[in-house]
Coordinates of C-alpha atoms and ligand atoms in Angstrom, one line a residue:
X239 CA 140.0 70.9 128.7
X240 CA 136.6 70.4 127.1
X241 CA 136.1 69.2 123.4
X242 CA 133.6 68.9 121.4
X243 CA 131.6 65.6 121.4
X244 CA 131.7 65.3 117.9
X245 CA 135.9 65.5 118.2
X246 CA 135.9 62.8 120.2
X247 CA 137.8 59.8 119.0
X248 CA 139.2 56.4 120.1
X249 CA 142.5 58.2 119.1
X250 CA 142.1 60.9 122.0
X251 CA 142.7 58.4 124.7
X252 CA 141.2 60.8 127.6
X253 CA 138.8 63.6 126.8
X254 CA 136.6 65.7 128.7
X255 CA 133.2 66.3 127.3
X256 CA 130.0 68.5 128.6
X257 CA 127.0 68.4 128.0
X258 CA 123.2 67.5 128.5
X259 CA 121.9 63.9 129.8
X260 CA 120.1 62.5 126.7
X261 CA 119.3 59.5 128.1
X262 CA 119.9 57.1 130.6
X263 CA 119.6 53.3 130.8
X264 CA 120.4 51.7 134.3
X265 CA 120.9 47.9 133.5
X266 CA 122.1 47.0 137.1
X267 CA 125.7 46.3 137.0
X268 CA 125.8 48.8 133.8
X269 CA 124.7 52.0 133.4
X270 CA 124.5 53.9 130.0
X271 CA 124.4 57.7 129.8
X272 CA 124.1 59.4 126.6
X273 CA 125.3 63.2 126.9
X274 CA 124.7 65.7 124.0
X275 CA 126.1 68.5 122.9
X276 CA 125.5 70.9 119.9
X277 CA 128.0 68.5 117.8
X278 CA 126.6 65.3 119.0
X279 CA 125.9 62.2 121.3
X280 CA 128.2 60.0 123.0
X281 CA 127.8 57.1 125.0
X282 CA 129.1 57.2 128.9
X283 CA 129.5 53.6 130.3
X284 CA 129.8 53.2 133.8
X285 CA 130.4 49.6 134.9
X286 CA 129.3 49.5 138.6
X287 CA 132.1 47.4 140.0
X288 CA 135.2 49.6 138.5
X289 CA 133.6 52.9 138.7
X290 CA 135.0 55.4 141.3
X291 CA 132.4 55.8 144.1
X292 CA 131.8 59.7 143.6
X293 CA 131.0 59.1 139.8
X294 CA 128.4 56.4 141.0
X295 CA 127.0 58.5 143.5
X296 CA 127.0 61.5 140.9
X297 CA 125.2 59.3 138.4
X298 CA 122.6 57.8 140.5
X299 CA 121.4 61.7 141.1
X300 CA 121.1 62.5 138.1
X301 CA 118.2 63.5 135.7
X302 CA 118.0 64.0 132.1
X303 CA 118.5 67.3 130.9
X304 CA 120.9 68.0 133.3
X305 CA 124.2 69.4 132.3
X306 CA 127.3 67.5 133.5
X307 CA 130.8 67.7 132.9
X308 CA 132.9 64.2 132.2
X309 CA 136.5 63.1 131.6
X310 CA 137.8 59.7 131.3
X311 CA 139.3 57.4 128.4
X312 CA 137.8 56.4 125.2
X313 CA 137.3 53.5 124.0
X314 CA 136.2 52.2 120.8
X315 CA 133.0 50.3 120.6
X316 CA 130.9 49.9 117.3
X317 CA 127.6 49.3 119.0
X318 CA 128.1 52.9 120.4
X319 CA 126.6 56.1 118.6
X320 CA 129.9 57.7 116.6
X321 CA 131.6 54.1 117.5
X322 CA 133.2 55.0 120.6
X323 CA 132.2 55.4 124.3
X324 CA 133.6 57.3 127.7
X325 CA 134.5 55.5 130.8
X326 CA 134.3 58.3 133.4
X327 CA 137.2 59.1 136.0
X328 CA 135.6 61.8 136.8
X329 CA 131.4 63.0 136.5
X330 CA 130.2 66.7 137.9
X331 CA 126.8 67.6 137.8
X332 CA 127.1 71.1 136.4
X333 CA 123.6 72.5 136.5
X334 CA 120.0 70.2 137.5
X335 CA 117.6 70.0 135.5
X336 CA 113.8 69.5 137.4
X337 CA 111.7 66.5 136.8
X338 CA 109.2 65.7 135.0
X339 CA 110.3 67.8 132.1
X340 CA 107.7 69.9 130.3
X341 CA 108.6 68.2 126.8
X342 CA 110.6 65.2 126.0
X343 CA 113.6 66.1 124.4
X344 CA 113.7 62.1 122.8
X345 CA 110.6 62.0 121.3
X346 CA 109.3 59.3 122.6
X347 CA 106.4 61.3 123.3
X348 CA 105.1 63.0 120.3
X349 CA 104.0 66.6 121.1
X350 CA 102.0 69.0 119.3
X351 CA 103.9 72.3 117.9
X352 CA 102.0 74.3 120.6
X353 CA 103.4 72.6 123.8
X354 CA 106.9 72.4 121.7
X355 CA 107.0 76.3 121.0
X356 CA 105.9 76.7 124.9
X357 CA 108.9 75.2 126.1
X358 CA 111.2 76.1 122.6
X359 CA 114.6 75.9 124.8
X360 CA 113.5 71.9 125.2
X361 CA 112.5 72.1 121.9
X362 CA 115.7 73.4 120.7
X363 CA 117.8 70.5 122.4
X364 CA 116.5 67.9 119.9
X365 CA 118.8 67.6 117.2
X366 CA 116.2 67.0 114.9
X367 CA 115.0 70.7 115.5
X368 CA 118.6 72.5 116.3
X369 CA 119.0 71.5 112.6
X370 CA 116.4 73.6 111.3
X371 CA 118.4 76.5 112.9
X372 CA 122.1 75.1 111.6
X373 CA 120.6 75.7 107.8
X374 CA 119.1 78.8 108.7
X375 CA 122.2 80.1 110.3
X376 CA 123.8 78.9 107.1
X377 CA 121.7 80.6 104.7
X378 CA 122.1 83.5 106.5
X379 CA 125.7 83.9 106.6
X380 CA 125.6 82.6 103.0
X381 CA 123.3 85.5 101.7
X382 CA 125.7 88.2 103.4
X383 CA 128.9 86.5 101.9
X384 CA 126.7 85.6 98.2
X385 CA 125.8 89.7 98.2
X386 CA 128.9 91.3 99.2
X387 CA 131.0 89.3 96.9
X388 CA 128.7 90.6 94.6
X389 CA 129.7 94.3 95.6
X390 CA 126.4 94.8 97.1
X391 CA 126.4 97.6 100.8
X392 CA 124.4 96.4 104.1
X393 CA 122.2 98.8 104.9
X394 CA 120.1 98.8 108.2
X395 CA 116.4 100.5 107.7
X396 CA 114.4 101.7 110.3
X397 CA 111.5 99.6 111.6
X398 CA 109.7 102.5 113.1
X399 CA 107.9 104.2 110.6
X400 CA 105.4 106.9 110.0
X401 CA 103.8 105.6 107.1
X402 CA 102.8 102.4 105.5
X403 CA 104.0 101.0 102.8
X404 CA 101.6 100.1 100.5
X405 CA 99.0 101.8 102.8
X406 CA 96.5 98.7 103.6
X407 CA 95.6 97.4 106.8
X408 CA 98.5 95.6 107.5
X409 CA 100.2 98.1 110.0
X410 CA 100.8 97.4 114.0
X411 CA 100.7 100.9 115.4
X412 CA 102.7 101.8 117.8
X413 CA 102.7 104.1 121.3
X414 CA 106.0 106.7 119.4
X415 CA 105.6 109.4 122.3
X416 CA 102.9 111.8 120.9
X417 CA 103.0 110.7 117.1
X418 CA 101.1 108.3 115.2
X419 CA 104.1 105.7 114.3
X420 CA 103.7 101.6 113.1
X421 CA 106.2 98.6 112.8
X422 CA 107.7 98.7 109.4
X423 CA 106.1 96.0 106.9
X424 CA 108.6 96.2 104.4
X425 CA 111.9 97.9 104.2
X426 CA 110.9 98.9 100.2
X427 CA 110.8 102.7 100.2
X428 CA 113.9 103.3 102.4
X429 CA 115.8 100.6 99.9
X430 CA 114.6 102.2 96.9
X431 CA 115.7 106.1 98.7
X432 CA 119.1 104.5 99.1
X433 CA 119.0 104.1 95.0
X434 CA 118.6 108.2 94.9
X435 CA 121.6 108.3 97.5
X436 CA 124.2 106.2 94.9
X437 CA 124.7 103.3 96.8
X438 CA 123.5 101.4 93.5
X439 CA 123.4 97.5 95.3
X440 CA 121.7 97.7 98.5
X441 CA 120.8 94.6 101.0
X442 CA 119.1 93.9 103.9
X443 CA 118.1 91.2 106.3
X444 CA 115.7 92.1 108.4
X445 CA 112.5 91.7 110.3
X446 CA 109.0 92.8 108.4
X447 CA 106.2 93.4 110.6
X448 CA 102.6 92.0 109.1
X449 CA 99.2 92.4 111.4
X450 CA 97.4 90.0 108.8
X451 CA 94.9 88.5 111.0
X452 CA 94.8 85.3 109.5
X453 CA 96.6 82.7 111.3
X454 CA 97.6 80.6 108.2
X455 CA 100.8 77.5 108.1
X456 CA 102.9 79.7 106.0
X457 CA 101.7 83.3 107.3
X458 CA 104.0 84.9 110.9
X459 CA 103.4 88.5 112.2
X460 CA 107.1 89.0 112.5
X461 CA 108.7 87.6 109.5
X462 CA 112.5 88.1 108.0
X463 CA 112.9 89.7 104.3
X464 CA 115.7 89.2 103.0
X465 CA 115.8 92.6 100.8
X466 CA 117.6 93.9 97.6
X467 CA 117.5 96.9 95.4
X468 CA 119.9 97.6 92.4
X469 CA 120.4 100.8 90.1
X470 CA 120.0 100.4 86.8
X471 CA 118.8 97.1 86.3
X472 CA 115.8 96.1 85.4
X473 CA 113.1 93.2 86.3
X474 CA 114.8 90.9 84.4
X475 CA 118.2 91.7 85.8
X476 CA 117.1 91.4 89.2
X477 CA 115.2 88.0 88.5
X478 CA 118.9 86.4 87.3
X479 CA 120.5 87.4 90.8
X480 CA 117.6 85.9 92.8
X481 CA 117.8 82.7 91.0
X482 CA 121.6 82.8 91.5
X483 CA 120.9 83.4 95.1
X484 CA 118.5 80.9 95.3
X485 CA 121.1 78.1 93.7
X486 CA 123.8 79.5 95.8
X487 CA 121.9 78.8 99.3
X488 CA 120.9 75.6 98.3
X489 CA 124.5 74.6 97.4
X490 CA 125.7 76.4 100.9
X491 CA 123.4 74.2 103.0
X492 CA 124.5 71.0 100.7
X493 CA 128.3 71.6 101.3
X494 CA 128.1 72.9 104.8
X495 CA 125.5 71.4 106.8
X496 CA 125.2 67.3 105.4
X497 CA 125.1 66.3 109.3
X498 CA 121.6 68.7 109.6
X499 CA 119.9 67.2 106.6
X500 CA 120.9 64.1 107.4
X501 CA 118.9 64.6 111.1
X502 CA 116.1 65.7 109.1
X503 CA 116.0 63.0 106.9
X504 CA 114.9 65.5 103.8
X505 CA 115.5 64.6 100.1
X506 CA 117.8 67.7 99.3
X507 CA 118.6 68.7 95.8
X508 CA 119.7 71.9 94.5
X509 CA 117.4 73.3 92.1
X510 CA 118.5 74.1 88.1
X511 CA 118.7 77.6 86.9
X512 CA 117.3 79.6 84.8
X513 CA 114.2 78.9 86.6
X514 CA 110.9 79.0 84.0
X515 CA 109.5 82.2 83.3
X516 CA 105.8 81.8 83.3
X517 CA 103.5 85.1 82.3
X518 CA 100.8 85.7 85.0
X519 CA 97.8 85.4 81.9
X520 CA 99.6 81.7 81.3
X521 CA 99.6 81.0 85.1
X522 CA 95.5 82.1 85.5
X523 CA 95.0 79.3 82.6
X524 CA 96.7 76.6 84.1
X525 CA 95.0 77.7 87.5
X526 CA 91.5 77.5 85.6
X527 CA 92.2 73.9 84.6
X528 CA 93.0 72.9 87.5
X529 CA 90.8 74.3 90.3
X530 CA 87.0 73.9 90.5
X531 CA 86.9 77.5 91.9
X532 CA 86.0 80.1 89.5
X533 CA 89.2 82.0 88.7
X534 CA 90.0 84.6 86.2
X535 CA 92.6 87.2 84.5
X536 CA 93.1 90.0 87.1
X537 CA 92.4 87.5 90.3
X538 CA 94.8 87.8 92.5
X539 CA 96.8 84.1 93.1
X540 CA 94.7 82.7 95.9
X541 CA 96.4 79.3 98.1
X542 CA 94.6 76.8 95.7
X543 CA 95.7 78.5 92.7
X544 CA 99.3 78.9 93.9
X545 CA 99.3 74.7 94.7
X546 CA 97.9 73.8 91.1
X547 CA 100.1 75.7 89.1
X548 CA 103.1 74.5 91.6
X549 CA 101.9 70.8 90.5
X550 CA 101.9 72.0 86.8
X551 CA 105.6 73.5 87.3
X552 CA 107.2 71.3 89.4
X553 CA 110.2 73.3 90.6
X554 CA 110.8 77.0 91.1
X555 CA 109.5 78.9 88.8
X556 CA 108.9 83.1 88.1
X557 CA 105.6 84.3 87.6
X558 CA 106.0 87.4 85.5
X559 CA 104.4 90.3 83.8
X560 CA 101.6 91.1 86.1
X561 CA 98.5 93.2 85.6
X562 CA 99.2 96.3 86.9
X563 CA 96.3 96.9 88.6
X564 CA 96.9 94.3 91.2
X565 CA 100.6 94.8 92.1
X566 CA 101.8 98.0 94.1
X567 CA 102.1 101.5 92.8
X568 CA 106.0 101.2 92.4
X569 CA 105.9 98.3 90.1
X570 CA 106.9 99.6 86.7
X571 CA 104.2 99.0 83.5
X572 CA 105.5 98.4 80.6
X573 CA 105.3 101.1 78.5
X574 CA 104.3 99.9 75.4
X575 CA 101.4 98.0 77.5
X576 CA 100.5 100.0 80.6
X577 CA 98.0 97.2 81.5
X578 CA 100.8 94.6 82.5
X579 CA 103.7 95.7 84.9
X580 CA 107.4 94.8 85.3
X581 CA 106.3 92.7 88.9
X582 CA 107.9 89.3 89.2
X583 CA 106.7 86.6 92.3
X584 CA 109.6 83.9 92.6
X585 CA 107.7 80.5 93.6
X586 CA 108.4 77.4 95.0
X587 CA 105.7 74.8 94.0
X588 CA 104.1 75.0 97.6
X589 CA 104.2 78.9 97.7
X590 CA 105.3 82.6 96.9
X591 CA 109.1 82.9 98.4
X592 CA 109.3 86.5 96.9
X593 CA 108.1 89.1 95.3
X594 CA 110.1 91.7 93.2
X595 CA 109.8 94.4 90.3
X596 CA 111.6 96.7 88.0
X597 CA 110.3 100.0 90.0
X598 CA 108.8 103.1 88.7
X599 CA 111.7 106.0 88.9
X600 CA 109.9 109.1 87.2
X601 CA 108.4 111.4 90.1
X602 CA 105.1 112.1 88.4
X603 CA 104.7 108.3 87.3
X604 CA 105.1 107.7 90.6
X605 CA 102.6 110.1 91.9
X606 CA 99.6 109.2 89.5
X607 CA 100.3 105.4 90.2
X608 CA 100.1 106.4 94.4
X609 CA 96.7 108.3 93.8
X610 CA 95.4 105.3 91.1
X611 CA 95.5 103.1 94.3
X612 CA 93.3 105.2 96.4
X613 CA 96.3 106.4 98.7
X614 CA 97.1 110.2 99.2
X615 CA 100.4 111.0 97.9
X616 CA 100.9 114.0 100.3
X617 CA 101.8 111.1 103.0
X618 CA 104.7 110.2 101.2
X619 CA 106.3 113.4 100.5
X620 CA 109.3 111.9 102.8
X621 CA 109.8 109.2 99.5
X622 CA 108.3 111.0 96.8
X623 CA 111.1 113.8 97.5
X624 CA 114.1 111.8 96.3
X625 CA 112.7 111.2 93.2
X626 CA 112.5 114.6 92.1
X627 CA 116.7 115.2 92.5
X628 CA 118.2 112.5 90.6
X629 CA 116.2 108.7 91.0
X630 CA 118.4 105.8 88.7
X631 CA 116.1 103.4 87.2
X632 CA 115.9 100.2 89.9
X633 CA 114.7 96.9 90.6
X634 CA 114.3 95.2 93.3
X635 CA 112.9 92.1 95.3
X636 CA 112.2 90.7 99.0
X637 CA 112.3 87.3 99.8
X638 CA 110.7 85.6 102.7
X639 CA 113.4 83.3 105.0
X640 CA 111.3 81.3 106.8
X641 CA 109.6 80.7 103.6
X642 CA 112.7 79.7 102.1
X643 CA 114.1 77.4 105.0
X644 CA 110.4 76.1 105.2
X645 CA 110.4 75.1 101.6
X646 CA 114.1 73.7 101.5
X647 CA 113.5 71.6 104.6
X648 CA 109.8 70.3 103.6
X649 CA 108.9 71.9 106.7
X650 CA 104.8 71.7 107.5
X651 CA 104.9 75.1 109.4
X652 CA 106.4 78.3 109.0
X653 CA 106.1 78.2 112.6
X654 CA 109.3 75.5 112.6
X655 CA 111.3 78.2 110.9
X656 CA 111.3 80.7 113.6
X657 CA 113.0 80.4 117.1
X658 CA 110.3 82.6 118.7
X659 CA 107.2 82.7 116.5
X660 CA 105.1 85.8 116.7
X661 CA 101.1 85.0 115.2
X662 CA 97.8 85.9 115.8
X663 CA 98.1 84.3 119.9
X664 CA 101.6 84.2 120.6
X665 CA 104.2 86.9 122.2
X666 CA 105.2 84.3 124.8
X667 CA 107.8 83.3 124.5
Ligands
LIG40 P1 101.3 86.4 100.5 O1 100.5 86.9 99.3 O2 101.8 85.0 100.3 O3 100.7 86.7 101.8 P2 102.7 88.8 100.0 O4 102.6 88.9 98.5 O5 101.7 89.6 100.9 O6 102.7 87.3 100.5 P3 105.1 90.4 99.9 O7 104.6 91.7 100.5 O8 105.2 90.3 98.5 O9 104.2 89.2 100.5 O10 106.4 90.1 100.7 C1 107.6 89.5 100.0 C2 107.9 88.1 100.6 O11 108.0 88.3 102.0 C3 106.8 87.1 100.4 O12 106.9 86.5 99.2 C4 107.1 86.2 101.5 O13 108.1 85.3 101.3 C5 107.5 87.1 102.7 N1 106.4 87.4 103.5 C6 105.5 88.4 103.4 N2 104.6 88.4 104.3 C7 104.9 87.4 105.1 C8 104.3 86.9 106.3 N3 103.2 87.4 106.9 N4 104.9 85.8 106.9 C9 106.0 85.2 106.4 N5 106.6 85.7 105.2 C10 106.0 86.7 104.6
LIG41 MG1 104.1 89.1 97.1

């Protein structure tokens, strides 16, 4: 029966193994195969002389990538990656792989992300990359198990939508038979309807849709939010649970995926919470010293602003209180100064990894903040509606995945993140 590569030990005696061809070094009398699978390499030594003649003849045919199938004993050699090495009895090639092969899955042959997202399966085979999706898959099962511990229901939103969001020009439309539909950016009003149904703690993982034209390293036209809502809390509520979060995924990755961080040879630490709360008027002043270009209170945070106060900070940090001018019409102003709002942005010193708020729950609130934004209210009657039959105060925030994983793994490109990128030039693959 087939193991694991990474289960096998001197202590097995015989195993069975399958894999891809990693490598292959033909030495004359010797040959040295290294076979991979998703736990590992291992070394297959083939000594010419006491090899049986199908396993040469098998062997002499085959190409990297390739899958194969291999039994024999194990034997314990320290030179050998994991310290051990399998003499084959028996070697099947399981499934060819053609030569050349559009990427090289050892690296020996740097390629540029485009030509590596071309051919992504390839990609994928290099450990170095599969780990990327280990911590991701991690992360990912950790939010789910972090939230329902928490008591928090897994709701499912649609992505087909009538309306936008925040209006804006940020909407793929879509062919919805003979109605004006788009791909939903945000899963934000449906969360915050799910507050007027009494599910309280609301999550969701789930793809956003952005047609931002702007082809940036940290910007993807598909992106995954990871999305909460809660009744009656409030900004500050909701700001302690995403820093817990935060903490919590980072500890997750440490405990449960050393062998990925070690492939990608990252300094990993898991930040302190509280994280610092810095007021947005506080941030705009350490931007000002910093930056040559002009900046002022009410600009929004631009890419050079976000980087100099990161340098200031240091770690992740919130940047709170926000004029209310500049964040969306469901952002809650304070009420004894209308002028700043109840909108949080979580940061990591490179970027924004979410943004969040204490929301406005009063219909008529509601209505006059829609219309203060230039937006017609009368196209959101369908969210507007719930609010006038019992709305609990909420709060709220989305974070960004790839952002996150991009941030936690030092990761150049959000592109690296994704399996499948979707930007400005690429649905294929
Ligand atoms: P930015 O100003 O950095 O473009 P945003 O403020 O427009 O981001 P929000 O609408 O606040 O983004 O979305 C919440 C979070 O979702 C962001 O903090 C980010 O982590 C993630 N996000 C939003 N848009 C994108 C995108 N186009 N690509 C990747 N992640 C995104
Ligand atoms: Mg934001």
């Amino acid at each position: 029966m087939r193991i694991p590569i990474s289960d096998v030990t001197p202590e097995c005696g015989r195993a069975e193994i399958a894999g891809w061809v990693h490598e292959v070094r033909d030495l004359g009398g010797l040959t040295f195969l290294l076979i991979r699978d998703r736990t590992g390499i291992i070394q297959v030594t083939i000594v010419k002389k006491k090899a049986p003649a199908e396993v040469l003849e098998a062997v002499k045919a085959v190409s990297r990538e390739s899958v194969v199938r291999v039994a024999g004993t194990v034997k314990a050699i320290d030179k050998a990656p994991g310290g051990r090495e399998l003499n084959p009895e028996t070697f099947a090639i399981v499934s060819v792989a053609e030569s050349p092969l559009p990427l090289d899955v050892v690296e020996k042959v740097p390629a540029d992300l485009d030509t590596r997202l071309d051919a992504r399966f390839l990609d994928v085979r290099k450990p170095r990359v599969a780990a990327v999706f280990k911590v991701r898959s991690t992360v990912t099962s950790a939010t789910y198990d972090f939230l329902s511990q928490r008591g928090f229901f897994n709701i499912a939103t649609p992505k087909v939508v009538a309306a936008a969001t925040e209006g804006g020009t940020e909407l793929f439309p879509i062919a919805y038979f003979e109605k004006e539909a788009f791909l939903n950016q945000s899963p934000q009003l449906y969360k915050q309807m799910m507050m007027a149904a009494g599910f309280e703690k609301v999550f969701e993982v789930g793809p956003i849709f952005r047609a931002e034209e702007h082809n940036t390293v940290r910007h993807l036209n598909e992106a995954t939010s990871i999305d909460v809502e809660v009744s009656f809390a409030d900004h500050n509520d909701v700001m302690v649970l995403l820093e817990d979060l935060v903490r919590h995924l980072y500890a997750a990755v440490d405990e449960r995926c050393s062998d990925a961080i070690a492939d990608l040879g990252v300094e990993f630490e898991v930040p302190k919470t509280p994280f610092p709360r810095l007021p947005y008027a506080e941030a705009i002043e350490i931007a000002a010293a910093r930056i040559d270009e002009p900046i002022a209170y009410g600009d929004d945070l631009g890419t050079v602003s976000e980087k100099a106060i990161g340098e200031e900070m240091g770690e992740h940090y919130f940047i709170t209180d926000w004029p209310t001018e500049i964040k969306p019409y469901y952002a809650m102003p304070y009420e004894d100064d209308p002028a700043i709002c109840k909108a949080f942005d979580m940061m990591h010193p490179r970027m924004e990894l979410s943004s969040g708020a204490q929301r406005v729950h009063q219909h008529d609130l509601l209505v006059e903040q829609i219309a203060a934004k230039g937006l017609n209210p009368d196209g959101f009657e369908f969210y507007l509606k719930p609010f006038r039959y019992g709305m609990p105060p909420h709060a709220g925030w989305g974070m960004g995945m790839e952002r996150l994983i991009m941030t936690m793994l030092g990761l150049q490109n959000i592109r690296e993140a994704v399996l499948f990128p979707r930007d400005r030039h690429r649905v294929v693959p």
